[in-house]
mmCIF file of C-alpha atoms in Angstrom:
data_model
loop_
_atom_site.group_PDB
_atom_site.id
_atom_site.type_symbol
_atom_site.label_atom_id
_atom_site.label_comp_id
_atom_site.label_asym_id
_atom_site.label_seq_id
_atom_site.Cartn_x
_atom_site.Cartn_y
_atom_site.Cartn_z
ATOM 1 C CA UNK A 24 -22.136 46.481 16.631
ATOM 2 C CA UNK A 25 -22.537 42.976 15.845
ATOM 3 C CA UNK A 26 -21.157 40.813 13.696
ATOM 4 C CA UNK A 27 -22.085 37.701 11.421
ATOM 5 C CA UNK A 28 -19.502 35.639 9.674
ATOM 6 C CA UNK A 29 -20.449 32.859 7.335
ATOM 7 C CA UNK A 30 -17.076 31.679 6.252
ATOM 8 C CA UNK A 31 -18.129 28.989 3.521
ATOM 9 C CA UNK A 32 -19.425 31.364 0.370
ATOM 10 C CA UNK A 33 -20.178 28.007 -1.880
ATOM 11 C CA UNK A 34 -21.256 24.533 -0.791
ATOM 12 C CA UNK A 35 -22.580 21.454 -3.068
ATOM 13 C CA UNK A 36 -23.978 18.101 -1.519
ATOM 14 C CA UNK A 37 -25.191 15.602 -3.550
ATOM 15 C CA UNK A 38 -28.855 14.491 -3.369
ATOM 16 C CA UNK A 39 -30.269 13.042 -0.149
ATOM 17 C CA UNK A 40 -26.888 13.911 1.695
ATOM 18 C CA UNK A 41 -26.318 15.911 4.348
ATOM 19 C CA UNK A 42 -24.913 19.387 4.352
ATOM 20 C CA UNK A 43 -23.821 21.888 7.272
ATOM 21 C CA UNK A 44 -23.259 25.110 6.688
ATOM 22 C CA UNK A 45 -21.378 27.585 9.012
ATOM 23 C CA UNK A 46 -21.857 30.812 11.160
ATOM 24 C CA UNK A 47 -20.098 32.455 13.818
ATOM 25 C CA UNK A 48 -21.253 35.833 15.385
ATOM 26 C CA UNK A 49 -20.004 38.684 17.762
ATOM 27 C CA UNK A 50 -21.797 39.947 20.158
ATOM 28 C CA UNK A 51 -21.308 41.062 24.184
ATOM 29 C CA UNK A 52 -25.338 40.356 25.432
ATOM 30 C CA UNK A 53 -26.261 37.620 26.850
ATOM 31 C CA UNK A 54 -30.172 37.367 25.094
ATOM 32 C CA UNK A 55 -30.964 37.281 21.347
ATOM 33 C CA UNK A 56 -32.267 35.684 18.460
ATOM 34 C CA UNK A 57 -30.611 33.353 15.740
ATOM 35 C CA UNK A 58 -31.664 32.872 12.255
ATOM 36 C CA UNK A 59 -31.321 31.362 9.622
ATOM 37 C CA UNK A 60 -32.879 32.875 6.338
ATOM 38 C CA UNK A 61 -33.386 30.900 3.079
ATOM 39 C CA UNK A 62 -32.933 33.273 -0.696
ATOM 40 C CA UNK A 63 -33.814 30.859 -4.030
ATOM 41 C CA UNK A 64 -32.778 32.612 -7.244
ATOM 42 C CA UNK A 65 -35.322 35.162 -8.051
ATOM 43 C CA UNK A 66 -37.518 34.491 -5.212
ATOM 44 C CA UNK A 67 -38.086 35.586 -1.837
ATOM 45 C CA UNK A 68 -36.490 34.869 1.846
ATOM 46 C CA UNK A 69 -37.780 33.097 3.573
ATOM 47 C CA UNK A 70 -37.003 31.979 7.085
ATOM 48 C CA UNK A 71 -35.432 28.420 7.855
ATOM 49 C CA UNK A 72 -35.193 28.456 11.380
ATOM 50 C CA UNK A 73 -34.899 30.279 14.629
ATOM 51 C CA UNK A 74 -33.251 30.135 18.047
ATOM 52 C CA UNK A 75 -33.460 31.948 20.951
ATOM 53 C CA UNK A 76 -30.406 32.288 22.787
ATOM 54 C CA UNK A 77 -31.675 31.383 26.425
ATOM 55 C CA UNK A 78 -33.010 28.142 25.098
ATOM 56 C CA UNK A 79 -30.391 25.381 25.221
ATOM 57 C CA UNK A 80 -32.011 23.349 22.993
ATOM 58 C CA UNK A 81 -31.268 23.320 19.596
ATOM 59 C CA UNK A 82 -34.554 24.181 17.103
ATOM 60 C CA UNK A 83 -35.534 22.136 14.644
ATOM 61 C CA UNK A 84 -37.658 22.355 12.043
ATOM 62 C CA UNK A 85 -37.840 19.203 9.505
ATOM 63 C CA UNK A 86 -34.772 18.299 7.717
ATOM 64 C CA UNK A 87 -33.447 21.644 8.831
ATOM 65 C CA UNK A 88 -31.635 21.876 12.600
ATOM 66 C CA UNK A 89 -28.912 23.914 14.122
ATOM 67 C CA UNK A 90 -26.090 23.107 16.676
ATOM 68 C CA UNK A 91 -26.173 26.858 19.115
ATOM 69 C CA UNK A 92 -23.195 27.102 21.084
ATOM 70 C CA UNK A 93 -23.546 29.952 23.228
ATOM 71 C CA UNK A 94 -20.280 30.234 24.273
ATOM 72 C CA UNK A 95 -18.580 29.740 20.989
ATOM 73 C CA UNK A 96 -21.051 32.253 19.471
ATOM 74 C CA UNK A 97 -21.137 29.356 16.613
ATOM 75 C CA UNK A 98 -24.381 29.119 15.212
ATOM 76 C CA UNK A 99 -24.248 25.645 12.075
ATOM 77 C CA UNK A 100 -26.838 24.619 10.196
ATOM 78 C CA UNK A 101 -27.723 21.314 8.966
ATOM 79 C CA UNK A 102 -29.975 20.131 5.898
ATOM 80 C CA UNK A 103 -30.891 16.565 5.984
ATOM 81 C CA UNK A 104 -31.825 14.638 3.463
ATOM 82 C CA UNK A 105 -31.220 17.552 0.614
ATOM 83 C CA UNK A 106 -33.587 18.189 -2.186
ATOM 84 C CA UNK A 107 -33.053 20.122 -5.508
ATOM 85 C CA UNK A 108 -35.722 22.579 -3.582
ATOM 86 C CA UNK A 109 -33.185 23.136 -1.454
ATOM 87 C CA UNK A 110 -30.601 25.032 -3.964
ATOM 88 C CA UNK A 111 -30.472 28.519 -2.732
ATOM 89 C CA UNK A 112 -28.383 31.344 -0.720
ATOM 90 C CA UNK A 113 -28.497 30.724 2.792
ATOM 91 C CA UNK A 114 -28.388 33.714 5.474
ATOM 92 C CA UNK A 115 -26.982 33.824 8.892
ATOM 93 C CA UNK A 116 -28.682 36.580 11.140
ATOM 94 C CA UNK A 117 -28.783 37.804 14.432
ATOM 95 C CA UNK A 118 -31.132 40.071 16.212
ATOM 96 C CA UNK A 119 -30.457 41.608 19.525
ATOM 97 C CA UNK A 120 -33.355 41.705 21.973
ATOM 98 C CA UNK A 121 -32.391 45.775 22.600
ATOM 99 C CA UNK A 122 -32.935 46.372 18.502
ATOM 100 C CA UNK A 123 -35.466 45.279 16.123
ATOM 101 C CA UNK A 124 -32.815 45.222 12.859
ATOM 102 C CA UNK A 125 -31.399 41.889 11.792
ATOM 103 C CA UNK A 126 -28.094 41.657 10.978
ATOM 104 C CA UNK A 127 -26.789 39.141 7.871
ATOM 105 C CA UNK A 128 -23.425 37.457 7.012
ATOM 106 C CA UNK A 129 -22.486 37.545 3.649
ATOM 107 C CA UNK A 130 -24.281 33.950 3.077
ATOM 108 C CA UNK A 131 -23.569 30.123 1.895
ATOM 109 C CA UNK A 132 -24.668 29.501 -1.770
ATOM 110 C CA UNK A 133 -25.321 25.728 -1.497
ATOM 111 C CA UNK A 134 -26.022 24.052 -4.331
ATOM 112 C CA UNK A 135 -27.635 20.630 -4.674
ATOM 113 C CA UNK A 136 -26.270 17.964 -7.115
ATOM 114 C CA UNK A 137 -28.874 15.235 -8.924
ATOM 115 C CA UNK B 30 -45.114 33.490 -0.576
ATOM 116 C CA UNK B 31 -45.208 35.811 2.153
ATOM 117 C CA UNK B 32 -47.963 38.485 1.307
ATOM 118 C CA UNK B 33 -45.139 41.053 1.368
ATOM 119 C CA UNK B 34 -45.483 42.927 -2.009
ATOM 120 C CA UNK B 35 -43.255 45.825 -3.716
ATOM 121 C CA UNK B 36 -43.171 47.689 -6.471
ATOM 122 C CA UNK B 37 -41.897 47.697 -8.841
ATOM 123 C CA UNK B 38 -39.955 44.809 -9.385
ATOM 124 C CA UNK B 39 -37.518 46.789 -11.289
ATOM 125 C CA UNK B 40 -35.995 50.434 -11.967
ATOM 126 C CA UNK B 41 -33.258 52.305 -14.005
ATOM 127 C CA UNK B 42 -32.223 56.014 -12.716
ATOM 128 C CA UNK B 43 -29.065 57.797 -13.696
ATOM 129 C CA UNK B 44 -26.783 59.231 -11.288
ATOM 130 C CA UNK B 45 -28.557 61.907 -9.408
ATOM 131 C CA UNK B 46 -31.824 61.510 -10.299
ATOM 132 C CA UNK B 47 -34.444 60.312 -7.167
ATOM 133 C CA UNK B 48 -36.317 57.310 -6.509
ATOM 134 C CA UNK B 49 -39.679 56.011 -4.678
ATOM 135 C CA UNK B 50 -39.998 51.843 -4.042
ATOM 136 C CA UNK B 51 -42.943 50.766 -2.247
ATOM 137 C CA UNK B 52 -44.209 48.299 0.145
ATOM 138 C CA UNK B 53 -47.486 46.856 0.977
ATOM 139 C CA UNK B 54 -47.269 44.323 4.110
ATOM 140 C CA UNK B 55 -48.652 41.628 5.300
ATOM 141 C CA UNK B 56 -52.122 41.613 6.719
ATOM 142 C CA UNK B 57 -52.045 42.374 10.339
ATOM 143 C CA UNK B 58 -48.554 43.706 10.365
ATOM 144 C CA UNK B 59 -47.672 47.240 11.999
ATOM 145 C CA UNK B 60 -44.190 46.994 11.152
ATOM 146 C CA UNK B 61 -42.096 47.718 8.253
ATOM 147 C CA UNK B 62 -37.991 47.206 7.833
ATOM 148 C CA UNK B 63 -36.244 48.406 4.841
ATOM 149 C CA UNK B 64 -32.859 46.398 3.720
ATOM 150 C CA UNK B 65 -30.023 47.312 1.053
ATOM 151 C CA UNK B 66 -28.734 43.921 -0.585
ATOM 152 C CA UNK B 67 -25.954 44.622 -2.807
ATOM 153 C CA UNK B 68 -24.345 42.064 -5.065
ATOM 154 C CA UNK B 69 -23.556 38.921 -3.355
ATOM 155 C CA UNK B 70 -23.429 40.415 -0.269
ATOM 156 C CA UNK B 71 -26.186 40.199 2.824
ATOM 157 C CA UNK B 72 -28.860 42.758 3.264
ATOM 158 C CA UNK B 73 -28.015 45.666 5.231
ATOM 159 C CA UNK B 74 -30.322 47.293 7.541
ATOM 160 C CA UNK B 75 -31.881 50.892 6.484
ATOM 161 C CA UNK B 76 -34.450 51.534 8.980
ATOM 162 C CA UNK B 77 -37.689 50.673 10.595
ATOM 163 C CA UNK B 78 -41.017 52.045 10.885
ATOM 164 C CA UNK B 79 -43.471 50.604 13.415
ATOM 165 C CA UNK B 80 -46.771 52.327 13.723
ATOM 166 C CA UNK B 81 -46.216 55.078 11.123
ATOM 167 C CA UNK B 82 -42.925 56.481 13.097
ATOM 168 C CA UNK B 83 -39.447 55.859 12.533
ATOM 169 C CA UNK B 84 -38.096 53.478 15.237
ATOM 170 C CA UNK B 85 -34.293 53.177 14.062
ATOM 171 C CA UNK B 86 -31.995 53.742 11.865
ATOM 172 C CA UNK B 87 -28.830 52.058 10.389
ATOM 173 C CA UNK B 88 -25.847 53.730 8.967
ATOM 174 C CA UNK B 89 -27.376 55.246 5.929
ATOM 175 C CA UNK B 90 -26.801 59.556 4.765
ATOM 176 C CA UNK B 91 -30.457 61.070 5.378
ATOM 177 C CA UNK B 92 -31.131 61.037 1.362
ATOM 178 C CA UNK B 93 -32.573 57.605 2.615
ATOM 179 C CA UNK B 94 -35.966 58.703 4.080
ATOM 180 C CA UNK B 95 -39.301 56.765 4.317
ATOM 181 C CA UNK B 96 -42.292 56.601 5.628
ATOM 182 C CA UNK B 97 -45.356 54.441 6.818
ATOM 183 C CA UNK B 98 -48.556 55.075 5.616
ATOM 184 C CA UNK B 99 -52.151 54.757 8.264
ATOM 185 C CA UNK B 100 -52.238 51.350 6.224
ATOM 186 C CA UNK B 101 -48.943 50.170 7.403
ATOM 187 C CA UNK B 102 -47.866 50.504 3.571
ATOM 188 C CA UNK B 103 -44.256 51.923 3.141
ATOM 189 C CA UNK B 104 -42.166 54.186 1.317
ATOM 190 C CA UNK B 105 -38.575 54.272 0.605
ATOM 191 C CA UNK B 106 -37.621 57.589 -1.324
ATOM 192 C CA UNK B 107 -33.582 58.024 -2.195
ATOM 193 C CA UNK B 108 -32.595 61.832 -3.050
ATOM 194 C CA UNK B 109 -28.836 62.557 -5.574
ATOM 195 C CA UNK B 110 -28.914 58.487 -6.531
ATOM 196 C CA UNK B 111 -25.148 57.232 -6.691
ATOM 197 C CA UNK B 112 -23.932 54.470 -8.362
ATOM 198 C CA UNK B 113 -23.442 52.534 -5.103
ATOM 199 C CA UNK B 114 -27.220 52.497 -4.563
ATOM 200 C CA UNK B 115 -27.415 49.625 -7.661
ATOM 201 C CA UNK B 116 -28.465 46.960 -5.571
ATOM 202 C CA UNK B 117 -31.736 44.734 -4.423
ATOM 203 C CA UNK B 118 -33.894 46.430 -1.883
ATOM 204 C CA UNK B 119 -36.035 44.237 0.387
ATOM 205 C CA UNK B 120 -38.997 45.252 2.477
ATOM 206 C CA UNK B 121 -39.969 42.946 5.171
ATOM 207 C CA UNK B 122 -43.137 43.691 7.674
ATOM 208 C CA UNK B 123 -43.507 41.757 10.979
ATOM 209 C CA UNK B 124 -46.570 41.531 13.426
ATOM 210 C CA UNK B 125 -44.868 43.773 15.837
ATOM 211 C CA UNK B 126 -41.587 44.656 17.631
ATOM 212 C CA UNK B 127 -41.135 41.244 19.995
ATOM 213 C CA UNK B 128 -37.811 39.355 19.031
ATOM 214 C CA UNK B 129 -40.552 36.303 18.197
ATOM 215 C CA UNK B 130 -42.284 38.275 15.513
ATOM 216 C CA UNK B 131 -40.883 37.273 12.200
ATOM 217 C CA UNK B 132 -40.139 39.506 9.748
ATOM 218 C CA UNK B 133 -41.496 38.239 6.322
ATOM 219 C CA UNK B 134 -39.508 40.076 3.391
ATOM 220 C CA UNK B 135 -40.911 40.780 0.045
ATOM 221 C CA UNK B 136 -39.463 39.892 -3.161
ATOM 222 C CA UNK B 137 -37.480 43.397 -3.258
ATOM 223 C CA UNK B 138 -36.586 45.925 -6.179
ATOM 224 C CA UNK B 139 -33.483 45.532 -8.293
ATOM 225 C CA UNK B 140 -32.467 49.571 -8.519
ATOM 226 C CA UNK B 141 -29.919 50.238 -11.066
ATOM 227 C CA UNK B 142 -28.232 53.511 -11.213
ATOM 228 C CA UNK B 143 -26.339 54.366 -14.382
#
């Protein structure tokens, strides 16, 4: 079974700083899918990002990137440039190419400071 | 927001009693995934249903059954509630069963059990 760790439960940046939050994962195949899932208070998820794992290159999308290390199985996140939009519980997941269920860490609250 | 709907939004049972939640997915989406999100913890998976069948299951005791409607609605029914069961349940639909298909979760049900 796989694993997702997000070892940071709470992290504040101030305003228009940069934040990076965690993940590591467990797995033994060699192809899968990344993501990172976005939860506001009250509101839906929503996905951030995604990364195949045969792709070297890290995805990016906006102010939002990740730094994949394959061989680590470290999966980071980084918010640019933070907004108050940004305050929300962030999810690690991973998705094996073999299954269609996605499995979560625990997630990062961050939490953005005026 | 995602198009993924559910009702309702919210639902007291005491311990025992049984319990429907529904799901209506996105347009064009064949696939529905059910998810158990307890307290400050990440969702767990339930199962799938793609096409109206059951395509997998995660570690949950059969009084967790479901179904998909000809519509590509779903069902989650939970038999003899416990008071573990309190937690937020998310549906999320996807376009199909490729690892690029997104799954696009509703804004779940918040299931108390007293």
């Amino acid at each position: 079974a796989q694993t997702v760790t997000q070892s940071q439960p709470e992290m504040s940046v101030q305003e228009a700083e940069t934040v990076t939050l965690s993940c590591t994962y467990d797995t033994s195949e060699s192809d899968y899918y990344l993501f990172w899932y976005k939860q506001p208070p009250s509101r839906q998820m929503i996905l951030v990002i995604r990364q195949e794992a045969y792709k070297q290159q890290n995805a990016t999308e906006n102010r939002f990137s990740v730094n994949f290390q394959k061989a680590a199985k470290s999966f980071s996140l980084k918010i640019s440039d933070s907004q108050l939009g940004d305050a929300a519980m962030y999810f690690c997941a991973y998705r094996s190419t073999n299954d269609y269920k996605l499995s979560f860490g625990a997630g990062t609250t961050v939490t953005v400071r005026a | 927001e995602t198009g993924v709907t559910q009702s309702p939004t919210h639902l007291i049972k005491t311990r025992g009693q049984q319990v429907t939640l529904r799901c209506s997915s996105q347009s064009g989406h064949n696939t529905v995934s059910w998810y158990q999100q307890a307290l400050g913890q990440g969702p767990q998976f339930i199962f799938q249903y793609y096409r109206e069948e059951e395509n997998g299951r995660g570690n949950f005791p059969p009084r967790f059954s479901g179904l998909q409607f000809p519509n590509y609605s779903s069902e989650l029914n939970v038999n003899a509630l416990e008071l573990d069961d309190s937690a937020l349940y998310l549906c999320a639909s996807s376009r199909g069963l490729a690892g690029t298909d997104t799954q696009y979760f509703g804004p779940g049900t918040r299931l108390t059990v007293l």
